CSV table of C-alpha atoms in Angstrom, one decimal:
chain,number,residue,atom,x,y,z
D,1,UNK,CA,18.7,8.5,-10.2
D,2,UNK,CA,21.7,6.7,-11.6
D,3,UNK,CA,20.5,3.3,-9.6
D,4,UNK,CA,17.0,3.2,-11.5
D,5,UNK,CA,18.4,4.3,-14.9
D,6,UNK,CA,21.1,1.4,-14.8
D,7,UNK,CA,18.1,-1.2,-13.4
D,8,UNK,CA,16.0,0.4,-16.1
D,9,UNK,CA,18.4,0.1,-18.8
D,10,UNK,CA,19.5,-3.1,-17.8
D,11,UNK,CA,15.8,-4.9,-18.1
D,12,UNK,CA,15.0,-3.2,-21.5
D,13,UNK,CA,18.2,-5.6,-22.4
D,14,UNK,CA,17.7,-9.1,-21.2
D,15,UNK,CA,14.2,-8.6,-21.3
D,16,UNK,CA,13.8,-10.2,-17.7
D,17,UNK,CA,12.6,-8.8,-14.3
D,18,UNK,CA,14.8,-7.8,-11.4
D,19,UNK,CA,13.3,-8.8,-8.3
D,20,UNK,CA,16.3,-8.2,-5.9
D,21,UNK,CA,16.8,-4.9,-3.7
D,22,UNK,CA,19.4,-2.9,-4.8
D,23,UNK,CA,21.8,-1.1,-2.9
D,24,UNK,CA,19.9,2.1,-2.7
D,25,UNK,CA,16.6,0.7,-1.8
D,26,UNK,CA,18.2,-2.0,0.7
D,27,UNK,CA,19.5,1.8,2.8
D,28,UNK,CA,16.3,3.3,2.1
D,29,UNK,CA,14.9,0.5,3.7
D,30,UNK,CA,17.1,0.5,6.6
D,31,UNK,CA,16.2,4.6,7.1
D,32,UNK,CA,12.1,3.7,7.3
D,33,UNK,CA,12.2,1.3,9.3
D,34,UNK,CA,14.7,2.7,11.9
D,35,UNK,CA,12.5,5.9,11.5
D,36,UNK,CA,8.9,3.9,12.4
D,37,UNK,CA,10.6,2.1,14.7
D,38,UNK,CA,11.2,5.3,16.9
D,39,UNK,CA,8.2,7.3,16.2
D,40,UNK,CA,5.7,4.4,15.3
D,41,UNK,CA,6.7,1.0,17.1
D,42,UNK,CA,4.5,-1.9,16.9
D,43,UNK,CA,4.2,-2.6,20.3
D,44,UNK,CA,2.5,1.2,20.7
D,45,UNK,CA,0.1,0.9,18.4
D,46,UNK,CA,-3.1,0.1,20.3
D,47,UNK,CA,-2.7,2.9,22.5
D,48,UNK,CA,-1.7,5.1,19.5
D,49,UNK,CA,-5.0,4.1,17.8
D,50,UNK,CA,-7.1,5.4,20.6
D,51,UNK,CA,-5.8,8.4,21.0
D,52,UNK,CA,-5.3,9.1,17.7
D,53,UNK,CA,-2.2,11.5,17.9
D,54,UNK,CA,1.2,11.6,16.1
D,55,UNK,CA,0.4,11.6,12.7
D,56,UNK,CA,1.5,14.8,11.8
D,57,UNK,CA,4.8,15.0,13.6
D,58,UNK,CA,5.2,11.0,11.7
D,59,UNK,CA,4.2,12.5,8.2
D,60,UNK,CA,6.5,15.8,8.7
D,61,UNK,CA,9.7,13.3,9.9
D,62,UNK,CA,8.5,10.7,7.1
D,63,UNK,CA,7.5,13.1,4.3
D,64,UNK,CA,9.4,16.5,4.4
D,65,UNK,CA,12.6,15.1,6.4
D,66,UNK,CA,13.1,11.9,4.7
D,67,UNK,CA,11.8,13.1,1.1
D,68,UNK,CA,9.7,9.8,0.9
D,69,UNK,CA,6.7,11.8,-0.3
D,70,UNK,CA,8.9,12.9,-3.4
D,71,UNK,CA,10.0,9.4,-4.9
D,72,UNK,CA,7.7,9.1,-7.8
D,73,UNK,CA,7.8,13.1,-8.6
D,74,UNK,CA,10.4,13.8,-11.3
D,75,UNK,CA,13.0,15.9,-10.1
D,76,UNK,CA,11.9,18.8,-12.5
D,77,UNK,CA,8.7,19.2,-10.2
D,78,UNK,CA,10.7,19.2,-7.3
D,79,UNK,CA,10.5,15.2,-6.3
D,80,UNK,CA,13.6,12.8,-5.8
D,81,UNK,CA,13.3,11.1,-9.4
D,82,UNK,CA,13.2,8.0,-7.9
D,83,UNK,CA,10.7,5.1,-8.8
D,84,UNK,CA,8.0,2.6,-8.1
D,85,UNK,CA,10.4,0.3,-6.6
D,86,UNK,CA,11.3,2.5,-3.9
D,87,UNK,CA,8.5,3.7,-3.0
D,88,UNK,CA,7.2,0.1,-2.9
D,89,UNK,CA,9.9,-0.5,-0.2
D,90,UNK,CA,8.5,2.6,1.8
D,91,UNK,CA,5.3,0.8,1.7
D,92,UNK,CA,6.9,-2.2,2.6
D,93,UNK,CA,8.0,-0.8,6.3
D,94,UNK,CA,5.1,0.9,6.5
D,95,UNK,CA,2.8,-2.4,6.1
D,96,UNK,CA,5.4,-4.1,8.9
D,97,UNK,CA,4.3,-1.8,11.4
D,98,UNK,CA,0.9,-0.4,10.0
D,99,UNK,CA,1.6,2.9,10.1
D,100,UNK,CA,-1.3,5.2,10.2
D,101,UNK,CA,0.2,7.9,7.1
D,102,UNK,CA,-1.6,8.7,4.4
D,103,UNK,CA,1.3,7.6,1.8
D,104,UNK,CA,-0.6,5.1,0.2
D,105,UNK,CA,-2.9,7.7,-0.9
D,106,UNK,CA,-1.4,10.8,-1.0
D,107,UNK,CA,2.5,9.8,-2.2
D,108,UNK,CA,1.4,7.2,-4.5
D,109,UNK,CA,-2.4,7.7,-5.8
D,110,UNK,CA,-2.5,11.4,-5.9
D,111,UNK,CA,0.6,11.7,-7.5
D,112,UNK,CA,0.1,9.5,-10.2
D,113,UNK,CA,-2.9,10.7,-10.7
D,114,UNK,CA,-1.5,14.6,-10.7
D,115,UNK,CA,1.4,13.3,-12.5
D,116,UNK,CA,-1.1,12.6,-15.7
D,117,UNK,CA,-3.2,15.2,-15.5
D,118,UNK,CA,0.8,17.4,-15.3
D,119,UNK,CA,0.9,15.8,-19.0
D,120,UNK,CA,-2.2,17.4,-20.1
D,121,UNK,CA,-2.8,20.8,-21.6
D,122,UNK,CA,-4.3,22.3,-17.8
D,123,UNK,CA,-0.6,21.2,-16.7
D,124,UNK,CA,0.2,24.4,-14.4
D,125,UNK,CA,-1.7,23.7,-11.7
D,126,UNK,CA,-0.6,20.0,-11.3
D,127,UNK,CA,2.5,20.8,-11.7
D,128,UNK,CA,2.3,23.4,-9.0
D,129,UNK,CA,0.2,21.2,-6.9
D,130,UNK,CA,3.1,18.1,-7.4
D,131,UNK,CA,5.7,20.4,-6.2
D,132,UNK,CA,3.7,20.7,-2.4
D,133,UNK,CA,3.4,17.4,-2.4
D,134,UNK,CA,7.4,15.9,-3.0
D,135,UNK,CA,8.0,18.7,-0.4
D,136,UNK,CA,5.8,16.8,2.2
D,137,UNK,CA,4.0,20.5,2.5
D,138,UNK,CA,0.6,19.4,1.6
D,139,UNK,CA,-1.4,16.0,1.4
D,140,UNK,CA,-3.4,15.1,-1.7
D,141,UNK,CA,-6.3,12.6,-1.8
D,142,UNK,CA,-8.1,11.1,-4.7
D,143,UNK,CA,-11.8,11.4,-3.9
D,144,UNK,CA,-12.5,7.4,-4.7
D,145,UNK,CA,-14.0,5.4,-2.5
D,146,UNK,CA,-10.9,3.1,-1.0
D,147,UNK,CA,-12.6,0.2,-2.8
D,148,UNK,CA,-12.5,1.8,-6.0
D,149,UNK,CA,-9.6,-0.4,-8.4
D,150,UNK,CA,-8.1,0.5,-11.6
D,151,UNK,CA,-11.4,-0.1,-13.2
D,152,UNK,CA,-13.4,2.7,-11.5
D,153,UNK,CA,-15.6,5.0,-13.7
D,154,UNK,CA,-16.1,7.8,-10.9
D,155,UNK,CA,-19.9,8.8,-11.1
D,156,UNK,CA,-19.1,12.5,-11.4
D,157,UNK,CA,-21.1,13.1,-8.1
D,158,UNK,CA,-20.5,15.7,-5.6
D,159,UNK,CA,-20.5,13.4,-2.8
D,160,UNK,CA,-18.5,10.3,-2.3
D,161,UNK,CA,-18.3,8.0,0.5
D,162,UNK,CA,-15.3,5.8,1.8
D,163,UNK,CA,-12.3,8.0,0.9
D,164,UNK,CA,-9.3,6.7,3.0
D,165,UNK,CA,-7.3,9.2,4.5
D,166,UNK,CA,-9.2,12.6,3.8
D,167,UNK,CA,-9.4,13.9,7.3
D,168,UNK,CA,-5.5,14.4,6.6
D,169,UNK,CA,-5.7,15.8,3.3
D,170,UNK,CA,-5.1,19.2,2.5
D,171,UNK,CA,-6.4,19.4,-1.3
D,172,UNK,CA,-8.8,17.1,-2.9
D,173,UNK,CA,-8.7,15.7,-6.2
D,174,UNK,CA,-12.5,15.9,-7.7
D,175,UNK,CA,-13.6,14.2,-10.6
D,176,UNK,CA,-16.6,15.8,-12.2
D,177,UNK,CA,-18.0,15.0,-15.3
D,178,UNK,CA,-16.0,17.7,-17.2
D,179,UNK,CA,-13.0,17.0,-15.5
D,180,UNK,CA,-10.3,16.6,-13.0
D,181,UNK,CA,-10.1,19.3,-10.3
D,182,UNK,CA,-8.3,20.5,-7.0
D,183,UNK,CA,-10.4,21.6,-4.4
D,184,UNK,CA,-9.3,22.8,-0.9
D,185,UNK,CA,-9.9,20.2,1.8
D,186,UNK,CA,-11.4,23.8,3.6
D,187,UNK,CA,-13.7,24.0,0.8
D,188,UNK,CA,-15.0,20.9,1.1
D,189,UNK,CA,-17.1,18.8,4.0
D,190,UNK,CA,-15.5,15.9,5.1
D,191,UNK,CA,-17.3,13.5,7.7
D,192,UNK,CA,-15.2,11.0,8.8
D,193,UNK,CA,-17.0,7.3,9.4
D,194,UNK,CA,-16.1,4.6,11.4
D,195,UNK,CA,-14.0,2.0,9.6
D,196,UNK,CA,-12.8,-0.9,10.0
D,197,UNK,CA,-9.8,-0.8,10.1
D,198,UNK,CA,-9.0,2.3,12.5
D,199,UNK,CA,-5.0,2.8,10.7
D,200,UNK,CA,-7.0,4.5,8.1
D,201,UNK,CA,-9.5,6.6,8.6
D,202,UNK,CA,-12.6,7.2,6.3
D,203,UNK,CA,-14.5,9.6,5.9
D,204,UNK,CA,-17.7,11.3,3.1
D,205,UNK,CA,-16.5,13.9,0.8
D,206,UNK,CA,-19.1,16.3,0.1
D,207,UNK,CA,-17.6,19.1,-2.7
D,208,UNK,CA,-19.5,21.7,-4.6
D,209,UNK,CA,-18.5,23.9,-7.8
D,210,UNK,CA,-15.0,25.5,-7.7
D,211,UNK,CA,-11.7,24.4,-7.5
D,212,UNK,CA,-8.7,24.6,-9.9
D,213,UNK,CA,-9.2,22.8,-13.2
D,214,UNK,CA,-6.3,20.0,-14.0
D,215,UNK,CA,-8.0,17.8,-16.8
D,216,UNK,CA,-10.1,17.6,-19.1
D,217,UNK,CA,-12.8,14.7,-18.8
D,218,UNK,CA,-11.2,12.7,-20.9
D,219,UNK,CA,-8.0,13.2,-18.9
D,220,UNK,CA,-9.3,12.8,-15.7
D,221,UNK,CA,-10.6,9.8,-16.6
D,222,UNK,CA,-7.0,8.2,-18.1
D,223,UNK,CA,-5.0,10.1,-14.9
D,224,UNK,CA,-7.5,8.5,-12.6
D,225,UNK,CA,-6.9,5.1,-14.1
D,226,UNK,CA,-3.2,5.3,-13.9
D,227,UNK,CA,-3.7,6.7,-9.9
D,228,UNK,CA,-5.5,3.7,-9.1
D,229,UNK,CA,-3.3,1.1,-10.7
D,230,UNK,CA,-0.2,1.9,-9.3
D,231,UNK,CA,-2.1,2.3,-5.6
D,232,UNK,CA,-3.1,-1.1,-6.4
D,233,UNK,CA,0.4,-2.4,-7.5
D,234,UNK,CA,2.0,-0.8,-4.5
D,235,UNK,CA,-0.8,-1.8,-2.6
D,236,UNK,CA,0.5,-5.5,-2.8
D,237,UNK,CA,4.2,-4.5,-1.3
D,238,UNK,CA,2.0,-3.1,2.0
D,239,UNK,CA,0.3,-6.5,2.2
D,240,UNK,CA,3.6,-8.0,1.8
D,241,UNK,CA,4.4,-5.7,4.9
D,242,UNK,CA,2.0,-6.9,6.7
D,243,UNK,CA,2.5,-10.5,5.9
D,244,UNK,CA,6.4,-10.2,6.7
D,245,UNK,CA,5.5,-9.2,10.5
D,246,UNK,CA,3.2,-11.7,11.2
D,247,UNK,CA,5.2,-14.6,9.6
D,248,UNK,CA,8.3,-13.1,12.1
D,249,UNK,CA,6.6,-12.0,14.9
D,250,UNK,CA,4.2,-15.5,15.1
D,251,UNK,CA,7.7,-17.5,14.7
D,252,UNK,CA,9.3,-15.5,18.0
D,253,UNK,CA,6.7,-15.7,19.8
D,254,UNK,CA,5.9,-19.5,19.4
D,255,UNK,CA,9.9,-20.2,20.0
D,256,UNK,CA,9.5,-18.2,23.4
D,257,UNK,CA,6.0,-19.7,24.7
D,258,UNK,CA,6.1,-23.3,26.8
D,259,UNK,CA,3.5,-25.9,26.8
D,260,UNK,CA,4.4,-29.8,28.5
D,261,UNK,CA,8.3,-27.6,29.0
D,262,UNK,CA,8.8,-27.3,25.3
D,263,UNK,CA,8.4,-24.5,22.7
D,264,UNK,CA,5.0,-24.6,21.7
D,265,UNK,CA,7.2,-23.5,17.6
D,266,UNK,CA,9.1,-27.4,18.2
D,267,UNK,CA,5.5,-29.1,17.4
D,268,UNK,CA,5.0,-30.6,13.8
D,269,UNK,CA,2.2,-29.4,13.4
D,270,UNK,CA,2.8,-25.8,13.9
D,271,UNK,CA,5.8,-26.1,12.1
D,272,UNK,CA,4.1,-27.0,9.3
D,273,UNK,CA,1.6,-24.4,9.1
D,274,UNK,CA,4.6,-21.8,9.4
D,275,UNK,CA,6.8,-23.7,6.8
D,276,UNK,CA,3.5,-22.9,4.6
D,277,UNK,CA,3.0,-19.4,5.3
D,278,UNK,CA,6.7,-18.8,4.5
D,279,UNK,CA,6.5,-20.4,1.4
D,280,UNK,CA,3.4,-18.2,0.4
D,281,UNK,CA,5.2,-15.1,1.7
D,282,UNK,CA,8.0,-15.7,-0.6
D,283,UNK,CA,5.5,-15.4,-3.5
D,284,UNK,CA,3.7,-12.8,-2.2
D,285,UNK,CA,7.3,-11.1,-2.4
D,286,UNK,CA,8.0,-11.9,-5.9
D,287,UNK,CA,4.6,-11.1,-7.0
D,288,UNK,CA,5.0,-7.5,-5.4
D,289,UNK,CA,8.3,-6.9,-6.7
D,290,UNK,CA,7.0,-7.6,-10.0
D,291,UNK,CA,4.3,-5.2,-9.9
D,292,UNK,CA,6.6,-2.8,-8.4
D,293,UNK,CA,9.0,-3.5,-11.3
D,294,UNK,CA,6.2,-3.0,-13.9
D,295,UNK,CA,5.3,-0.2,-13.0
D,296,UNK,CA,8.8,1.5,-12.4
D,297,UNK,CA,10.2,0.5,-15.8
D,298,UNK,CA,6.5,1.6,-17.4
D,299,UNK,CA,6.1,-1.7,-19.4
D,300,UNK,CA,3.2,-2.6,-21.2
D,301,UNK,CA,2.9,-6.0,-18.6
D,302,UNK,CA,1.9,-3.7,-15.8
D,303,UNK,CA,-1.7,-4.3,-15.5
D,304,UNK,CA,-1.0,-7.6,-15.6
D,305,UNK,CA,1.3,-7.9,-13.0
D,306,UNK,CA,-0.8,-5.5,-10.7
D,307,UNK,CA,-3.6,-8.1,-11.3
D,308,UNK,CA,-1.7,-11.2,-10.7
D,309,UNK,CA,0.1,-9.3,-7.3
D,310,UNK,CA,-3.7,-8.5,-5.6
D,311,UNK,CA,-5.0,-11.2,-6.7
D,312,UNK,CA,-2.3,-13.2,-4.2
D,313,UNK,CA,-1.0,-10.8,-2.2
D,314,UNK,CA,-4.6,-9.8,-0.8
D,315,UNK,CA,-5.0,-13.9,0.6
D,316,UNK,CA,-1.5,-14.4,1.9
D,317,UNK,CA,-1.4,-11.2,4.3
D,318,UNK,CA,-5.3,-12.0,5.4
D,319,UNK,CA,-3.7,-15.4,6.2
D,320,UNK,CA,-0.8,-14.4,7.7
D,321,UNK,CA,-2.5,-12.6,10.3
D,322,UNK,CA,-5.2,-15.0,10.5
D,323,UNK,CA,-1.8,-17.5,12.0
D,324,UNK,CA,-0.7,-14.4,13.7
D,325,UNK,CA,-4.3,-14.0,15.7
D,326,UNK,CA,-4.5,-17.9,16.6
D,327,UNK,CA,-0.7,-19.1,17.2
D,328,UNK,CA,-0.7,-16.0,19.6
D,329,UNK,CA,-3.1,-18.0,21.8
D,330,UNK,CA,-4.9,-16.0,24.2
D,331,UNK,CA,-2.8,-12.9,24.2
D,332,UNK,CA,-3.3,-12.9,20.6
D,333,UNK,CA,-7.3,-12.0,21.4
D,334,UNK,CA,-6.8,-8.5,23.2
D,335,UNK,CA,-6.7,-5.1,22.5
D,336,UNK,CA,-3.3,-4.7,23.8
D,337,UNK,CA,-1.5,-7.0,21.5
D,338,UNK,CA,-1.4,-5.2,17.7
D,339,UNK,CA,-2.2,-8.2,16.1
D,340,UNK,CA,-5.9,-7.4,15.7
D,341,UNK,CA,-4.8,-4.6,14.2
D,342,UNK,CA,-3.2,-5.9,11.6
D,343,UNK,CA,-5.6,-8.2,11.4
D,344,UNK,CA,-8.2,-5.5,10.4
D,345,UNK,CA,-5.6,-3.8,7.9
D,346,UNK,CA,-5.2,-7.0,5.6
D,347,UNK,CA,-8.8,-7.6,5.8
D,348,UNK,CA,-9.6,-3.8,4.9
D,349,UNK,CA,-6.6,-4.1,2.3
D,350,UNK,CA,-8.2,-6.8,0.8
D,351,UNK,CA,-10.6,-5.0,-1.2
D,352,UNK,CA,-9.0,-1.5,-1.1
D,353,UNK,CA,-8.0,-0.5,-5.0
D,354,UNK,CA,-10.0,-3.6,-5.9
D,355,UNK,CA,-11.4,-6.9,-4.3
D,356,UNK,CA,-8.9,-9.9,-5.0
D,357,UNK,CA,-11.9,-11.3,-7.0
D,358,UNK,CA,-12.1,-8.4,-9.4
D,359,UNK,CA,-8.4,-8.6,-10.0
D,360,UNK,CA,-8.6,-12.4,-10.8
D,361,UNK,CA,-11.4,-11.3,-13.4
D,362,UNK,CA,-9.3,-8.5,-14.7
D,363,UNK,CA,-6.0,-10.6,-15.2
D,364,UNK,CA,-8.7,-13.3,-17.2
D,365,UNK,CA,-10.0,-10.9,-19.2
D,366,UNK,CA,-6.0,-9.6,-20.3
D,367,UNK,CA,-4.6,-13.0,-20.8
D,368,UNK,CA,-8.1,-13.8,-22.8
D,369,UNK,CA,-9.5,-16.5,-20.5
D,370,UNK,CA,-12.6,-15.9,-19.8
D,371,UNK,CA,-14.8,-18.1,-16.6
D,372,UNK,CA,-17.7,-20.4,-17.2
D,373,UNK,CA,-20.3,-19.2,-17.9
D,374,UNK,CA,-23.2,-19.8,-15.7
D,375,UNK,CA,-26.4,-20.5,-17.7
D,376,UNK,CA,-30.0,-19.3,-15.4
């Protein structure tokens, strides 16, 4: 895309990051979230929890009608050729209205990972595979548990608990300790748990022998490493989602409630503590960017920016909808209003791809500054 190879070319020259939208992601934006809006309001979130319907006819509109599943595949597999930066602006909306898709996992994680393995010698069936899934015809999930960061060395084990999304997936990706593999979500058993957070499901994958080999085992292990790092950078722009609608929704809601015939939003001290959380969200927005940015323009700073993005990013949405729960007052505590909802995503969020904690360790460990060391 002309847009990302002038950003592209345009960074490699004054050496600095771009943190603004551009013109193409600013519409792309406007598309999603007029999109979710329709199909995947808010307000109808509780009730589409419960019932647990519409994901299909979301991922068909979201996926195969918008080409959103396609961003990061390169056009000569069949995708849009587009970058990290877009797709971080999908994930954006998405986190605004926690949408229960699987594009965290399948349009981002599985196709980074599939996208290594495609540069690999076993490259046919990836490449085959990545076509299916920039078409929005099939879903692909990494079998990691969700808590699994960029750091995971998967055990090789033929069952593995905690995989987000793999009651929608329609192909597995297995590691084994020979290598990466593609197994048929009918192959396999799936058992889906109860999580926490219910806008992603979980569930035990339990696969045998067979499948379609992609990588070798020292493949699988570098393709699985580059899967999980850009889940975890793009993981930050969901938060910063999340942390968006809270911040908004908390300061419409307080203008619109009356306590003593004033807006309960005109006291000091609640003006304060939204003053704050905008000020963190702002950060939460450059440090998401960033990663974003890293990752589109392939620079050597990405897992550092990754690290520094869920290292903050992870705090700021739990906080946001902490504010959200408790400004809300009473209405705040029910099932009906979606803020315990998101409540549950940033909390689940905040140790998918990696706790915040192991990401402060990692980003110590890459700028050499190790912690105290605690003598026993």
């Amino acid at each position: 895309m002309k847009d990302q190879t002038d950003r592209t070319d345009r960074n490699e020259r004054t050496d600095r990051v771009d943190l603004l939208y551009s013109e193409t992601e600013s519409d792309l934006r406007a598309a999603v979230r007029a999109l979710v809006a329709d199909r995947a309001a808010p307000a109808e979130l509780p009730g589409r929890v419960e019932d647990g319907g519409g994901v299909p006819a979301l991922w068909k509109a979201l996926a195969a009608d918008m080409g959103t599943a396609g961003l990061l595949v390169p056009e000569e597999f069949g995708g849009q050729g587009a970058s990290h930066r877009e797709a971080a602006v999908v994930l954006e909306e998405l986190g605004r209205a926690v949408t229960p898709v699987p594009y965290l996992t399948s349009a981002v994680v599985a196709t980074e990972t599939l996208l290594a393995a495609a540069d690999g010698d076993a490259a046919g069936g990836a490449a085959d595979l990545l076509g299916d899934l920039a078409a929005g015809r099939k879903i692909a999930v990494l079998a990691v548990p969700l808590s699994a960061g960029p750091d995971h060395a998967p055990a090789g084990t033929g069952t593995v608990s905690g995989v987000a999304d793999a009651v929608h997936a329609d192909v597995l990706l297995v590691v084994r300790p020979d290598g990466l593999y593609a197994v048929d979500a009918a192959d396999a058993r799936v058992a889906p748990q109860i999580p926490f957070d219910l806008t992603r499901p979980l569930a035990t994958v339990t696969t045998d022998a067979g499948g379609t080999r992609l990588a070798d085992a020292a493949g699988a292990r570098g393709a699985v490493r580059r899967g999980l790092l850009a889940g975890a950078g793009l993981l930050a722009s969901e938060q910063l989602g999340v942390a968006e609608w809270c911040l908004e929704e908390t300061v419409r809601y307080t203008r619109e409630r009356h306590q003593f015939n004033r807006p309960v939003g005109s006291f000091q001290a609640l003006k304060h503590r939204m003053a704050q959380l905008w000020l963190e969200v702002v950060g939460a927005r450059a440090a998401a960017r960033n990663a974003a940015d890293a990752l589109a323009t392939a620079s050597p700073e990405a897992p550092l920016a990754v690290a520094v993005a869920q290292a903050y990013c992870s705090r700021v949405a739990v906080r946001a909808t902490e504010e959200c729960v408790q400004l809300h007052g009473g209405i705040g505590m029910t099932w009906e209003h979606p803020a315990h909802l998101y409540l549950k995503r940033a909390k689940a969020d905040g140790i998918a791809l990696g706790s915040a904690g192991r990401h402060k360790e990692e980003l110590a460990r890459l700028v050499d500054l190790p912690g105290p060391q605690v003598s026993t």
